[in-house]
Amino acid sequence: MSVEELKEYGHRLLANLFEHYIPDSLKGKNVCLEKELRVKLGDKYSINGIIDKLEFDNDLIRVVDYKTGSAQRGVEELAVGRDYWHQAVFYNILLENSSEIDTTGKRIETQYIFLDDNDAKEGYSTHTVKVTKEDMDIVLAQIQEFWDKVNSADFTDGCGKDDCDYCRLGEFVDLQLLKENVEAQSNN
């Protein structure tokens, strides 16, 4: 896409959003934009993230995340175990463990707004991800496993995806040798 085409594309996405979505969404003191949260899980793991928009609607805390690109591909990522599902669960973990935001007695809902959805009348679509306690337990275990591997320099496992920069790095770096060297240094 040329610069001019990108500008036109961006203008169209924002016009659709401001014309159809923004007027009916929460505003004012019930909204927090670009909210950065930092939490400590137990005494060992620190995590952080930036949430596009938080809406506080009585007993509901709504996480709103805006997505550009293909809505059809994006919706696939909402399935359990996929990237946007992980992101939704991660946001819930941040909120549930935050000392800044009281979630007591409140539901957390994660909404994805796909700004480029040609199949939708308004040009965008909204999709909600339901996050369960079991989902949070799964992702918390993944965070713990990841953190433990990083701290022991165990970079030998990857996701196996062809487009993963980390996995491609393994083609050039002997990650097993790196792990062994770190273990040897920590034993000295």
Coordinates of C-alpha atoms in Angstrom, one line a residue:
M1 CA 0.0 0.0 0.0
S2 CA 1.2 3.5 -0.8
V3 CA 1.3 6.2 1.9
E4 CA -1.8 7.8 0.4
E5 CA -3.6 4.5 0.4
L6 CA -2.6 3.9 4.0
K7 CA -3.9 7.3 5.0
E8 CA -7.2 6.7 3.3
Y9 CA -7.5 3.2 4.9
G10 CA -6.8 4.7 8.4
H11 CA -9.2 7.5 7.9
R12 CA -11.9 5.0 6.8
L13 CA -11.3 2.8 9.9
L14 CA -11.4 5.8 12.3
A15 CA -14.5 7.4 10.6
N16 CA -16.4 4.1 11.0
L17 CA -15.3 3.8 14.7
F18 CA -16.2 7.4 15.6
E19 CA -19.5 7.4 13.6
H20 CA -20.8 4.1 14.9
Y21 CA -19.0 2.8 18.0
I22 CA -17.8 5.7 20.0
P23 CA -21.2 7.5 20.4
D24 CA -22.7 4.5 22.2
S25 CA -19.7 3.5 24.3
L26 CA -19.0 4.7 27.9
K27 CA -17.3 8.0 28.3
G28 CA -16.0 10.3 31.0
K29 CA -15.1 9.2 34.5
N30 CA -16.3 5.7 33.8
V31 CA -13.5 5.2 31.3
C32 CA -9.7 4.8 31.5
L33 CA -7.7 4.9 28.3
E34 CA -4.3 3.3 27.8
K35 CA -4.2 1.9 31.3
E36 CA -0.8 0.4 32.3
L37 CA -1.0 -2.2 35.0
R38 CA 2.0 -3.8 36.8
V39 CA 1.4 -6.6 39.2
K40 CA 3.4 -9.1 41.2
L41 CA 2.2 -12.7 41.2
G42 CA 3.3 -14.2 44.4
D43 CA 6.8 -13.2 45.4
K44 CA 8.5 -14.2 42.2
Y45 CA 6.8 -13.1 39.0
S46 CA 6.1 -9.5 37.8
I47 CA 3.9 -8.9 34.8
N48 CA 2.6 -5.8 33.2
G49 CA 0.5 -4.7 30.3
I50 CA -1.3 -1.8 28.7
I51 CA -5.1 -2.0 28.2
D52 CA -6.5 0.1 25.4
K53 CA -9.7 1.0 27.2
L54 CA -11.3 0.1 30.5
E55 CA -15.0 0.8 31.0
F56 CA -16.5 0.7 34.5
D57 CA -20.2 -0.1 34.1
N58 CA -21.7 -0.7 37.6
D59 CA -20.7 -4.3 38.4
L60 CA -18.9 -4.8 35.1
I61 CA -15.4 -4.0 34.2
R62 CA -15.0 -4.1 30.4
V63 CA -11.6 -4.4 28.8
V64 CA -11.7 -3.0 25.2
D65 CA -9.0 -3.9 22.8
Y66 CA -8.9 -2.4 19.3
K67 CA -7.5 -4.5 16.5
T68 CA -6.6 -3.5 13.0
G69 CA -6.1 -5.9 10.1
S70 CA -8.3 -8.7 8.9
A71 CA -11.3 -9.3 11.2
Q72 CA -11.7 -12.8 9.8
R73 CA -8.1 -13.8 10.8
G74 CA -8.4 -11.9 14.1
V75 CA -11.6 -13.8 15.1
E76 CA -9.7 -17.1 14.6
E77 CA -7.2 -15.9 17.3
L78 CA -10.1 -15.6 19.8
A79 CA -10.3 -19.4 20.1
V80 CA -9.1 -21.0 23.2
G81 CA -5.3 -21.3 23.2
R82 CA -4.8 -18.8 20.4
D83 CA -3.1 -15.3 20.7
Y84 CA -6.0 -13.0 21.4
W85 CA -7.5 -15.6 23.9
H86 CA -4.1 -15.5 25.7
Q87 CA -4.2 -11.7 25.7
A88 CA -7.8 -11.7 27.1
V89 CA -6.8 -14.1 29.9
F90 CA -3.6 -12.1 30.6
Y91 CA -5.7 -8.9 31.0
N92 CA -8.0 -10.6 33.4
I93 CA -5.0 -11.8 35.4
L94 CA -3.7 -8.2 35.5
L95 CA -7.0 -6.8 36.7
E96 CA -7.7 -9.6 39.3
N97 CA -4.2 -9.0 40.8
S98 CA -4.1 -5.2 40.5
S99 CA -3.9 -3.1 43.7
E100 CA -5.2 -0.1 41.7
I101 CA -8.5 -1.5 40.5
D102 CA -11.0 -3.2 42.8
T103 CA -12.6 -6.1 41.1
T104 CA -14.4 -7.4 44.2
G105 CA -17.9 -8.5 43.3
K106 CA -17.4 -7.4 39.7
R107 CA -17.4 -9.3 36.4
I108 CA -14.6 -8.7 33.9
E109 CA -15.5 -8.9 30.2
T110 CA -13.0 -8.6 27.4
Q111 CA -14.2 -7.1 24.1
Y112 CA -12.2 -7.0 20.9
I113 CA -13.2 -4.3 18.4
F114 CA -12.0 -5.3 14.9
L115 CA -11.8 -2.0 13.0
D116 CA -11.6 -3.6 9.6
D117 CA -14.5 -5.9 9.1
N118 CA -15.9 -5.7 5.6
D119 CA -18.7 -8.2 6.5
A120 CA -20.1 -5.8 9.1
K121 CA -22.5 -3.0 8.1
E122 CA -20.6 -0.4 10.2
G123 CA -17.2 -1.7 8.9
Y124 CA -16.2 -2.9 12.4
S125 CA -17.2 -5.8 14.6
T126 CA -17.3 -6.5 18.3
H127 CA -16.4 -9.9 19.8
T128 CA -16.5 -10.8 23.5
V129 CA -14.2 -13.4 25.1
K130 CA -15.4 -15.2 28.2
V131 CA -12.5 -15.9 30.6
T132 CA -12.9 -18.6 33.2
K133 CA -11.0 -19.4 36.4
E134 CA -9.6 -22.5 34.6
D135 CA -8.4 -20.3 31.8
M136 CA -6.6 -18.1 34.3
D137 CA -5.0 -21.1 36.0
I138 CA -3.7 -22.4 32.6
V139 CA -2.1 -19.0 31.7
L140 CA -0.7 -18.5 35.2
A141 CA 1.0 -21.9 34.9
Q142 CA 2.4 -20.9 31.5
I143 CA 3.7 -17.6 32.9
Q144 CA 5.4 -19.5 35.8
E145 CA 6.9 -22.1 33.4
F146 CA 8.1 -19.3 31.1
W147 CA 9.6 -17.3 33.9
D148 CA 11.4 -20.4 35.3
K149 CA 12.8 -21.3 31.9
V150 CA 14.1 -17.7 31.3
N151 CA 15.7 -17.6 34.8
S152 CA 17.5 -20.9 34.1
A153 CA 18.4 -19.8 30.5
D154 CA 16.4 -22.7 29.1
F155 CA 15.6 -21.4 25.6
T156 CA 15.6 -24.9 24.0
D157 CA 11.8 -25.1 23.5
G158 CA 10.0 -23.0 21.0
C159 CA 6.5 -22.8 19.7
G160 CA 7.4 -24.3 16.3
K161 CA 5.6 -21.7 14.3
D162 CA 7.2 -20.8 11.0
D163 CA 6.8 -17.0 11.5
C164 CA 8.2 -17.0 15.1
D165 CA 11.3 -14.9 15.3
Y166 CA 12.4 -16.7 18.5
C167 CA 12.2 -20.1 16.8
R168 CA 14.1 -18.8 13.8
L169 CA 16.8 -17.6 16.2
G170 CA 17.3 -21.2 17.3
E171 CA 18.6 -21.9 13.7
F172 CA 21.6 -19.6 14.4
V173 CA 22.3 -20.0 18.1
D174 CA 22.9 -23.3 19.9
L175 CA 20.4 -22.8 22.6
Q176 CA 21.2 -26.1 24.4
L177 CA 24.9 -25.0 24.6
L178 CA 23.8 -21.6 26.0
K179 CA 21.7 -23.4 28.7
E180 CA 24.7 -25.6 29.6
N181 CA 27.1 -22.7 29.8
V182 CA 24.7 -20.7 32.1
E183 CA 24.2 -23.8 34.3
A184 CA 28.0 -24.3 34.5
Q185 CA 28.6 -20.6 35.4
S186 CA 25.9 -20.7 38.1
N187 CA 27.5 -23.9 39.6
N188 CA 30.9 -22.1 40.0

